[in-house]
CSV table of C-alpha atoms in Angstrom, one decimal:
chain,number,residue,atom,x,y,z
A,1,MET,CA,-4.3,-28.9,14.1
A,2,ASP,CA,-7.5,-31.0,14.9
A,3,LYS,CA,-9.6,-32.5,12.1
A,4,LEU,CA,-12.5,-30.1,12.7
A,5,ALA,CA,-10.3,-27.0,12.2
A,6,THR,CA,-8.7,-28.5,9.1
A,7,ASP,CA,-12.1,-29.4,7.6
A,8,THR,CA,-13.3,-25.8,8.3
A,9,VAL,CA,-10.4,-24.4,6.4
A,10,ILE,CA,-10.8,-26.7,3.4
A,11,ARG,CA,-14.5,-25.8,3.2
A,12,GLN,CA,-13.6,-22.1,3.3
A,13,ILE,CA,-10.9,-22.5,0.6
A,14,TYR,CA,-13.4,-24.1,-1.9
A,15,ASN,CA,-16.2,-21.6,-1.0
A,16,ALA,CA,-13.8,-18.7,-1.6
A,17,ALA,CA,-12.6,-20.2,-5.0
A,18,ALA,CA,-16.2,-20.5,-6.1
A,19,GLY,CA,-17.0,-16.9,-5.0
A,20,ARG,CA,-19.4,-17.9,-2.2
A,21,GLN,CA,-17.4,-16.1,0.5
A,22,PRO,CA,-14.4,-13.8,0.7
A,23,TRP,CA,-10.9,-15.3,0.6
A,24,GLU,CA,-10.1,-13.2,3.7
A,25,LEU,CA,-12.3,-15.5,5.8
A,26,ALA,CA,-10.2,-18.6,5.0
A,27,LEU,CA,-7.0,-16.7,5.4
A,28,GLU,CA,-8.1,-15.3,8.8
A,29,THR,CA,-8.7,-18.8,10.0
A,30,ILE,CA,-5.3,-20.0,8.7
A,31,ASN,CA,-3.7,-17.0,10.4
A,32,THR,CA,-5.3,-17.8,13.7
A,33,LEU,CA,-4.4,-21.5,13.6
A,34,CYS,CA,-0.8,-20.8,12.6
A,35,GLU,CA,-0.4,-18.0,15.1
A,36,GLY,CA,0.7,-15.7,12.3
A,37,TRP,CA,0.9,-11.9,12.0
A,38,ALA,CA,-0.7,-12.1,8.6
A,39,VAL,CA,-1.5,-14.4,5.7
A,40,GLN,CA,-1.6,-13.4,2.1
A,41,LEU,CA,-2.7,-15.1,-1.1
A,42,LEU,CA,-0.9,-13.4,-4.0
A,43,GLY,CA,-1.4,-14.0,-7.7
A,44,VAL,CA,1.2,-12.5,-10.2
A,45,ASP,CA,1.1,-12.5,-14.0
A,46,LYS,CA,4.6,-13.9,-14.7
A,47,ARG,CA,4.7,-12.4,-18.2
A,48,THR,CA,4.4,-8.8,-16.9
A,49,GLY,CA,5.1,-9.0,-13.2
A,50,VAL,CA,1.7,-7.4,-12.4
A,51,ALA,CA,-0.1,-8.5,-9.3
A,52,LEU,CA,-3.4,-9.9,-10.5
A,53,PHE,CA,-5.0,-10.4,-7.0
A,54,SER,CA,-3.9,-10.0,-3.4
A,55,HIS,CA,-6.1,-11.4,-0.7
A,56,TYR,CA,-5.0,-10.7,2.9
A,57,ALA,CA,-5.8,-11.2,6.5
A,58,GLY,CA,-3.9,-9.3,9.2
A,59,PRO,CA,-3.4,-5.9,10.8
A,60,ALA,CA,-1.5,-4.0,8.1
A,61,ARG,CA,-3.4,-1.1,6.8
A,62,PRO,CA,-4.1,-0.7,3.0
A,63,GLU,CA,-1.7,2.3,3.1
A,64,ALA,CA,1.1,-0.1,3.8
A,65,HIS,CA,0.2,-2.4,0.9
A,66,LEU,CA,0.0,0.7,-1.4
A,67,ALA,CA,3.5,1.8,-0.2
A,68,TYR,CA,4.8,-1.7,-1.0
A,69,LEU,CA,3.5,-1.6,-4.5
A,70,ARG,CA,4.7,2.0,-5.2
A,71,THR,CA,8.1,1.9,-3.5
A,72,TYR,CA,9.3,-1.2,-1.6
A,73,GLN,CA,8.6,-4.1,-4.0
A,74,HIS,CA,11.7,-2.9,-5.9
A,75,ILE,CA,14.0,-3.4,-2.9
A,76,ASP,CA,12.3,-6.5,-1.4
A,77,PRO,CA,15.2,-9.0,-1.2
A,78,ARG,CA,12.6,-11.9,-1.0
A,79,ALA,CA,10.8,-11.1,-4.3
A,80,PRO,CA,13.4,-12.5,-6.7
A,81,LEU,CA,13.5,-15.8,-4.8
A,82,VAL,CA,9.8,-16.6,-4.6
A,83,PHE,CA,9.2,-18.6,-7.7
A,84,VAL,CA,12.7,-20.0,-8.1
A,85,PRO,CA,12.4,-23.9,-7.8
A,86,ARG,CA,13.9,-25.3,-4.6
A,87,ALA,CA,13.8,-28.5,-2.6
A,88,GLY,CA,10.5,-28.7,-0.8
A,89,ASP,CA,9.2,-25.6,-2.6
A,90,TRP,CA,8.9,-23.6,0.6
A,91,LEU,CA,10.8,-20.3,0.9
A,92,HIS,CA,11.6,-19.3,4.5
A,93,CYS,CA,13.2,-15.9,4.5
A,94,HIS,CA,15.4,-16.6,7.5
A,95,GLU,CA,17.1,-19.4,5.5
A,96,VAL,CA,18.1,-17.2,2.6
A,97,ILE,CA,18.4,-13.7,4.1
A,98,SER,CA,20.9,-13.3,7.0
A,99,ASP,CA,20.4,-11.2,10.1
A,100,LYS,CA,23.2,-8.9,8.9
A,101,GLN,CA,21.3,-8.4,5.6
A,102,VAL,CA,18.1,-7.6,7.5
A,103,ALA,CA,20.0,-5.0,9.6
A,104,GLU,CA,21.3,-3.3,6.5
A,105,SER,CA,18.2,-3.6,4.4
A,106,PRO,CA,16.0,-0.5,3.9
A,107,PHE,CA,13.1,-2.8,3.0
A,108,TYR,CA,13.3,-4.4,6.5
A,109,GLN,CA,14.3,-1.4,8.5
A,110,ASP,CA,12.2,1.3,6.9
A,111,PHE,CA,9.1,-0.8,6.0
A,112,LEU,CA,8.5,-4.4,7.1
A,113,ILE,CA,9.7,-4.2,10.7
A,114,PRO,CA,8.1,-0.8,11.4
A,115,VAL,CA,4.7,-2.1,10.3
A,116,GLY,CA,5.1,-5.0,12.7
A,117,ALA,CA,6.2,-8.0,10.6
A,118,ARG,CA,9.5,-9.9,10.5
A,119,TYR,CA,9.6,-13.5,9.2
A,120,ALA,CA,7.9,-14.8,6.1
A,121,SER,CA,7.3,-18.3,4.8
A,122,ALA,CA,6.0,-18.6,1.2
A,123,LEU,CA,4.5,-21.7,-0.4
A,124,PRO,CA,4.1,-21.6,-4.2
A,125,LEU,CA,0.7,-23.0,-5.3
A,126,VAL,CA,0.8,-22.2,-9.0
A,127,ASN,CA,4.1,-21.7,-10.9
A,128,ASP,CA,3.6,-22.0,-14.7
A,129,HIS,CA,4.7,-19.7,-17.6
A,130,GLU,CA,1.6,-17.5,-17.1
A,131,LEU,CA,0.7,-17.4,-13.5
A,132,GLY,CA,2.4,-17.5,-10.1
A,133,VAL,CA,0.3,-17.9,-7.0
A,134,MET,CA,1.8,-18.1,-3.5
A,135,LEU,CA,0.5,-18.4,0.0
A,136,VAL,CA,2.6,-16.4,2.5
A,137,VAL,CA,2.5,-16.6,6.3
A,138,LEU,CA,4.2,-13.8,8.2
A,139,ARG,CA,5.2,-13.8,11.8
A,140,SER,CA,5.3,-10.6,13.9
A,141,VAL,CA,8.3,-8.8,15.3
A,142,GLY,CA,9.5,-10.8,18.4
A,143,ARG,CA,8.2,-14.1,17.2
A,144,GLN,CA,10.1,-17.1,15.7
A,145,PRO,CA,9.7,-18.3,12.1
A,146,LEU,CA,6.9,-20.7,11.3
A,147,GLU,CA,7.4,-24.0,13.1
A,148,PRO,CA,7.7,-27.3,11.4
A,149,ALA,CA,4.3,-28.4,12.7
A,150,ALA,CA,2.6,-25.5,11.1
A,151,VAL,CA,4.6,-26.0,7.8
A,152,GLY,CA,3.5,-29.6,7.8
A,153,TRP,CA,-0.2,-28.7,8.3
A,154,LEU,CA,-0.1,-26.2,5.5
A,155,ASP,CA,1.6,-28.8,3.3
A,156,GLY,CA,-1.4,-31.0,3.9
A,157,LEU,CA,-3.7,-28.2,2.5
A,158,ARG,CA,-1.6,-27.7,-0.6
A,159,GLY,CA,-3.5,-30.1,-2.8
A,160,HIS,CA,-6.8,-28.4,-1.8
A,161,PHE,CA,-5.3,-24.9,-2.5
A,162,VAL,CA,-4.0,-26.1,-5.9
A,163,GLU,CA,-7.4,-27.4,-6.9
A,164,ALA,CA,-9.1,-24.3,-5.5
A,165,MET,CA,-6.8,-22.1,-7.6
A,166,ALA,CA,-7.8,-24.0,-10.8
A,167,ILE,CA,-11.4,-23.3,-10.0
A,168,TYR,CA,-10.7,-19.7,-9.1
A,169,ARG,CA,-8.6,-19.2,-12.3
A,170,HIS,CA,-11.4,-20.6,-14.4
A,171,LEU,CA,-14.2,-18.4,-12.8
A,172,SER,CA,-12.4,-15.2,-12.0
A,173,SER,CA,-11.2,-13.6,-15.3
A,174,LEU,CA,-13.2,-10.5,-14.4
A,175,HIS,CA,-11.6,-10.4,-10.9
A,176,MET,CA,-8.1,-10.6,-12.5
A,177,GLN,CA,-8.9,-7.6,-14.7
A,178,HIS,CA,-9.4,-5.7,-11.4
A,179,THR,CA,-5.7,-5.4,-10.4
A,180,ALA,CA,-4.4,-5.8,-6.9
A,181,SER,CA,-3.6,-2.1,-6.7
A,182,GLN,CA,-7.1,-1.2,-7.5
A,183,ALA,CA,-8.4,-3.5,-4.7
A,184,ILE,CA,-6.0,-1.8,-2.3
A,185,LEU,CA,-7.2,1.7,-3.4
A,186,ASP,CA,-10.8,0.6,-2.8
A,187,ARG,CA,-10.0,-0.2,0.8
A,188,LEU,CA,-8.8,3.3,1.5
A,189,SER,CA,-11.1,5.7,3.2
A,190,HIS,CA,-9.5,8.7,1.5
A,191,PRO,CA,-10.8,9.8,-2.0
A,192,VAL,CA,-8.2,8.4,-4.4
A,193,LEU,CA,-8.2,8.4,-8.2
A,194,LEU,CA,-6.0,7.1,-11.0
A,195,VAL,CA,-5.9,9.6,-13.9
A,196,ASP,CA,-4.0,9.6,-17.1
A,197,ALA,CA,-2.6,12.6,-19.1
A,198,THR,CA,-5.8,13.1,-21.0
A,199,HIS,CA,-7.8,13.5,-17.6
A,200,THR,CA,-9.4,10.1,-18.2
A,201,VAL,CA,-10.3,8.5,-14.8
A,202,ARG,CA,-8.8,5.0,-14.9
A,203,HIS,CA,-10.0,4.2,-11.4
A,204,ALA,CA,-11.8,5.9,-8.5
A,205,ASN,CA,-12.6,4.4,-5.1
A,206,SER,CA,-15.9,4.8,-3.5
A,207,ALA,CA,-14.8,7.9,-1.5
A,208,ALA,CA,-13.6,9.5,-4.7
A,209,LEU,CA,-16.9,8.7,-6.5
A,210,ALA,CA,-18.8,10.4,-3.7
A,211,ALA,CA,-16.5,13.5,-3.9
A,212,LEU,CA,-17.0,13.7,-7.6
A,213,GLU,CA,-20.7,13.5,-7.2
A,214,SER,CA,-20.7,16.5,-4.8
A,215,ARG,CA,-19.0,18.6,-7.5
A,216,LEU,CA,-17.5,20.9,-4.9
A,217,ALA,CA,-14.0,20.8,-6.3
A,218,LEU,CA,-13.9,18.0,-8.9
A,219,HIS,CA,-16.3,16.2,-11.2
A,220,GLN,CA,-16.4,13.9,-14.2
A,221,VAL,CA,-17.4,14.8,-17.8
A,222,ASP,CA,-17.7,11.8,-20.1
A,223,GLY,CA,-15.2,9.9,-17.9
A,224,ARG,CA,-12.7,12.7,-17.7
A,225,LEU,CA,-11.7,14.5,-14.5
A,226,ARG,CA,-12.5,18.2,-14.4
A,227,CYS,CA,-12.2,20.9,-11.8
A,228,THR,CA,-15.2,23.0,-11.0
A,229,ASP,CA,-13.0,26.2,-11.2
A,230,HIS,CA,-11.4,26.9,-14.6
A,231,SER,CA,-8.1,28.0,-13.2
A,232,ASP,CA,-7.9,24.8,-11.2
A,233,ASP,CA,-8.5,22.9,-14.3
A,234,VAL,CA,-5.6,24.6,-16.1
A,235,ALA,CA,-3.3,23.9,-13.2
A,236,LEU,CA,-4.3,20.3,-13.1
A,237,THR,CA,-3.7,19.9,-16.9
A,238,GLY,CA,-0.2,21.3,-16.4
A,239,ALA,CA,0.5,19.1,-13.5
A,240,LEU,CA,-0.6,15.9,-15.3
A,241,SER,CA,1.3,16.8,-18.4
A,242,GLY,CA,4.5,17.5,-16.5
A,243,MET,CA,4.3,14.3,-14.4
A,244,VAL,CA,2.6,11.7,-16.6
A,245,VAL,CA,3.6,12.5,-20.2
A,246,ALA,CA,7.3,13.1,-19.4
A,247,ALA,CA,9.4,10.0,-18.8
A,248,PRO,CA,10.6,9.7,-15.2
A,249,SER,CA,13.9,11.3,-14.6
A,250,ALA,CA,16.0,13.1,-12.0
A,251,ASN,CA,14.8,16.4,-13.5
A,252,THR,CA,11.1,15.8,-13.2
A,253,SER,CA,9.2,15.8,-9.9
A,254,SER,CA,7.1,12.7,-9.1
A,255,ARG,CA,4.9,14.6,-6.7
A,256,ARG,CA,2.8,17.8,-6.8
A,257,PHE,CA,0.3,19.5,-4.6
A,258,LEU,CA,-2.5,21.8,-5.9
A,259,ARG,CA,-4.7,23.9,-3.7
A,260,LEU,CA,-8.2,24.0,-5.3
A,261,ARG,CA,-10.6,27.0,-5.3
A,262,GLY,CA,-13.7,24.9,-5.8
A,263,THR,CA,-17.2,26.4,-5.8
A,264,ASP,CA,-17.1,27.8,-2.2
A,265,ALA,CA,-14.3,30.2,-1.0
A,266,SER,CA,-14.8,29.0,2.6
A,267,HIS,CA,-14.3,25.3,1.7
A,268,ARG,CA,-10.6,24.3,1.6
A,269,PHE,CA,-9.6,21.5,-0.8
A,270,GLY,CA,-6.3,20.3,-2.0
A,271,ILE,CA,-5.1,17.4,-4.2
A,272,SER,CA,-1.7,15.7,-3.9
A,273,LEU,CA,-0.5,14.0,-7.1
A,274,SER,CA,2.1,11.3,-7.5
A,275,ALA,CA,3.3,9.9,-10.8
A,276,LEU,CA,3.0,6.1,-11.4
A,277,HIS,CA,5.0,4.9,-14.4
A,278,PRO,CA,4.7,1.2,-15.5
A,279,GLN,CA,8.4,0.8,-15.6
A,280,GLU,CA,8.7,1.9,-12.0
A,281,THR,CA,5.8,0.0,-10.6
A,282,ARG,CA,6.1,-3.2,-12.7
A,283,GLY,CA,2.8,-2.4,-14.3
A,284,GLY,CA,1.0,-2.7,-10.9
A,285,PHE,CA,-1.2,0.3,-11.7
A,286,GLY,CA,-1.7,-0.6,-15.4
A,287,MET,CA,0.5,-0.3,-18.5
A,288,VAL,CA,-0.3,3.4,-19.1
A,289,PRO,CA,1.4,6.1,-17.1
A,290,VAL,CA,-1.0,7.6,-14.6
A,291,ALA,CA,-1.1,10.0,-11.6
A,292,MET,CA,-2.6,9.0,-8.3
A,293,LEU,CA,-4.7,11.9,-7.0
A,294,VAL,CA,-5.7,12.1,-3.3
A,295,LEU,CA,-8.3,14.7,-2.5
A,296,HIS,CA,-7.8,16.4,0.9
A,297,ASP,CA,-10.9,18.2,2.4
A,298,GLY,CA,-9.8,20.9,4.9
A,299,ASN,CA,-13.3,21.3,6.3
A,300,LEU,CA,-13.3,17.9,7.8
A,301,ASN,CA,-11.0,19.1,10.6
A,302,VAL,CA,-9.5,15.6,11.0
A,303,LYS,CA,-6.5,15.1,13.2
A,304,CYS,CA,-3.1,14.0,12.1
A,305,ASP,CA,-3.6,11.1,9.6
A,306,GLY,CA,-0.7,8.9,8.4
A,307,PHE,CA,-1.8,8.4,4.8
A,308,ALA,CA,-2.6,12.1,4.3
A,309,LEU,CA,0.8,12.9,5.6
A,310,GLN,CA,2.5,10.5,3.3
A,311,GLU,CA,0.7,12.0,0.3
A,312,LEU,CA,1.1,15.7,1.3
A,313,PHE,CA,4.7,15.5,2.2
A,314,GLY,CA,6.1,12.5,0.3
A,315,LEU,CA,6.8,10.6,3.5
A,316,THR,CA,7.5,6.9,3.9
A,317,PRO,CA,5.0,4.9,5.9
A,318,ALA,CA,7.5,4.7,8.8
A,319,GLU,CA,8.1,8.5,8.8
A,320,ALA,CA,4.3,9.1,8.7
A,321,ASP,CA,3.8,6.8,11.7
A,322,VAL,CA,6.5,8.7,13.6
A,323,GLY,CA,4.7,12.0,12.7
A,324,VAL,CA,1.3,10.7,14.0
A,325,LEU,CA,2.8,9.4,17.2
A,326,LEU,CA,4.7,12.7,17.7
A,327,SER,CA,1.4,14.7,17.2
A,328,GLU,CA,-0.2,12.5,19.9
A,329,GLY,CA,2.4,13.6,22.4
A,330,ALA,CA,4.9,10.7,22.2
A,331,SER,CA,8.6,11.4,22.8
A,332,ALA,CA,11.3,10.1,20.5
A,333,GLU,CA,12.3,7.6,23.2
A,334,SER,CA,8.7,6.2,23.6
A,335,ILE,CA,8.3,6.0,19.8
A,336,ALA,CA,11.5,4.0,19.5
A,337,SER,CA,10.3,1.7,22.2
A,338,ARG,CA,6.8,1.2,20.8
A,339,ARG,CA,8.1,0.5,17.3
A,340,GLY,CA,11.0,-1.7,18.3
A,341,VAL,CA,13.7,0.4,16.6
A,342,ALA,CA,16.8,2.2,17.7
A,343,LEU,CA,16.4,5.8,19.1
A,344,SER,CA,18.9,6.9,16.5
A,345,THR,CA,16.6,5.7,13.8
A,346,VAL,CA,13.7,7.7,15.2
A,347,ARG,CA,15.9,10.8,15.5
A,348,SER,CA,17.0,10.4,11.9
A,349,GLN,CA,13.4,10.1,10.9
A,350,LEU,CA,12.5,13.3,12.8
A,351,ARG,CA,15.2,15.2,11.0
A,352,THR,CA,13.8,13.9,7.7
A,353,LEU,CA,10.3,14.9,8.8
A,354,MET,CA,11.4,18.5,9.5
A,355,SER,CA,13.2,18.7,6.1
A,356,LYS,CA,10.2,17.4,4.2
A,357,THR,CA,7.7,19.6,6.1
A,358,ALA,CA,9.9,22.7,5.9
A,359,THR,CA,10.0,23.1,9.7
A,360,GLN,CA,13.0,23.9,11.9
A,361,ARG,CA,12.1,22.7,15.4
A,362,GLN,CA,10.2,19.8,16.8
A,363,GLY,CA,7.6,22.0,18.3
A,364,GLU,CA,7.0,23.7,14.9
A,365,LEU,CA,6.8,20.2,13.3
A,366,VAL,CA,4.1,19.1,15.8
A,367,ARG,CA,2.0,22.2,15.2
A,368,ARG,CA,2.2,21.6,11.5
A,369,LEU,CA,1.1,18.0,11.8
A,370,MET,CA,-1.8,18.5,14.1
A,371,THR,CA,-4.7,19.1,11.7
A,372,LEU,CA,-5.3,18.9,8.0
A,373,PRO,CA,-7.0,22.3,7.6
A,374,GLN,CA,-3.8,24.0,8.8
A,375,LEU,CA,-1.9,22.1,6.1
A,376,LEU,CA,-4.3,23.3,3.4
A,377,ASN,CA,-4.0,26.9,4.5
A,378,HIS,CA,-0.3,26.8,3.5
A,379,ASP,CA,1.7,24.9,0.9
A,380,PRO,CA,2.5,21.5,2.3
A,381,ALA,CA,6.2,22.2,1.7
A,382,LYS,CA,8.0,25.2,0.3
A,383,PRO,CA,9.9,24.9,-3.0
A,384,GLY,CA,13.2,23.2,-2.5
A,385,HIS,CA,12.0,21.1,0.5
A,386,GLY,CA,11.3,17.4,0.2
A,387,THR,CA,9.9,16.1,-3.1
A,388,TRP,CA,7.3,18.8,-3.7
A,389,THR,CA,7.3,21.6,-6.2
């Protein structure tokens, strides 16, 4: 790396630490210079395991980050290794996780590789009893791990990162109260809220705030979520009580769907709910059990949308991506080729899609996935199918 590029990155690091520009700008420059797939700066409260901040530059959608926090962090084979002291401090995943383990790992096969990433190199920047901060560089599928030259260049930036983290840690106590999960929800274009068993709105992204302001189906009263139709409100109370108050178990559903009457019979709304318990999410959504509510507006007439499919049918991100590609006319063979996975994997995902959407044939599945209004005219899945009740 030439001196001009290095000086630019150093300036961006200190500007970000002082709050004068987004961290993403510095990370994007690093990603370009390292020819990475993505770069992440992650801060974790080591006492609770909660992600305090997550700054990111790269192509992965916020839906993928959300899926990681909700589901895949528990099976990430890299996670337990990150802050373990080692010679040189760097953790390169290919040095500790074999190709055989990758081939057998649901984390890699169902999540990381389908979103486009493969190799990760992590450099701990802070590792004390309270805070762990790491810089992670990911390489895309088909690329080699980070080369020694790039590792050496990043090692040269380590001192600046450590100093910048001290500044950021001193100035950003308010930022750290805004958890990484909330920052991810804020990047979603869909209306999303976190609500506890008392209907208290713990967080709402900008799309959700706009939906609440319209009062067509949902609104707030003294910080509590209410439905504009009384019977909807009763149903929401029952759903929240069953999902949030009860401890997670094999006998309780972690997902629900409610069709809302709202204030206009011609306007179709639905909300999908998923339970988020601290013991299952490592406190990533707070230390109080909540439900994540996603509002679906059937009058928008949007085409097949991956995040909506995930929430409506309880799909994994990989299954939702297959559904979107299928709705666009792609064959199983072309989907396998485009995503770099085996044809048998795609066919297995298609079978799961049909099971979770309560369809019997591929043509029926495609018709069901085509538009959101069609989904809201019928229950997303019949009782006994998938994870819905």
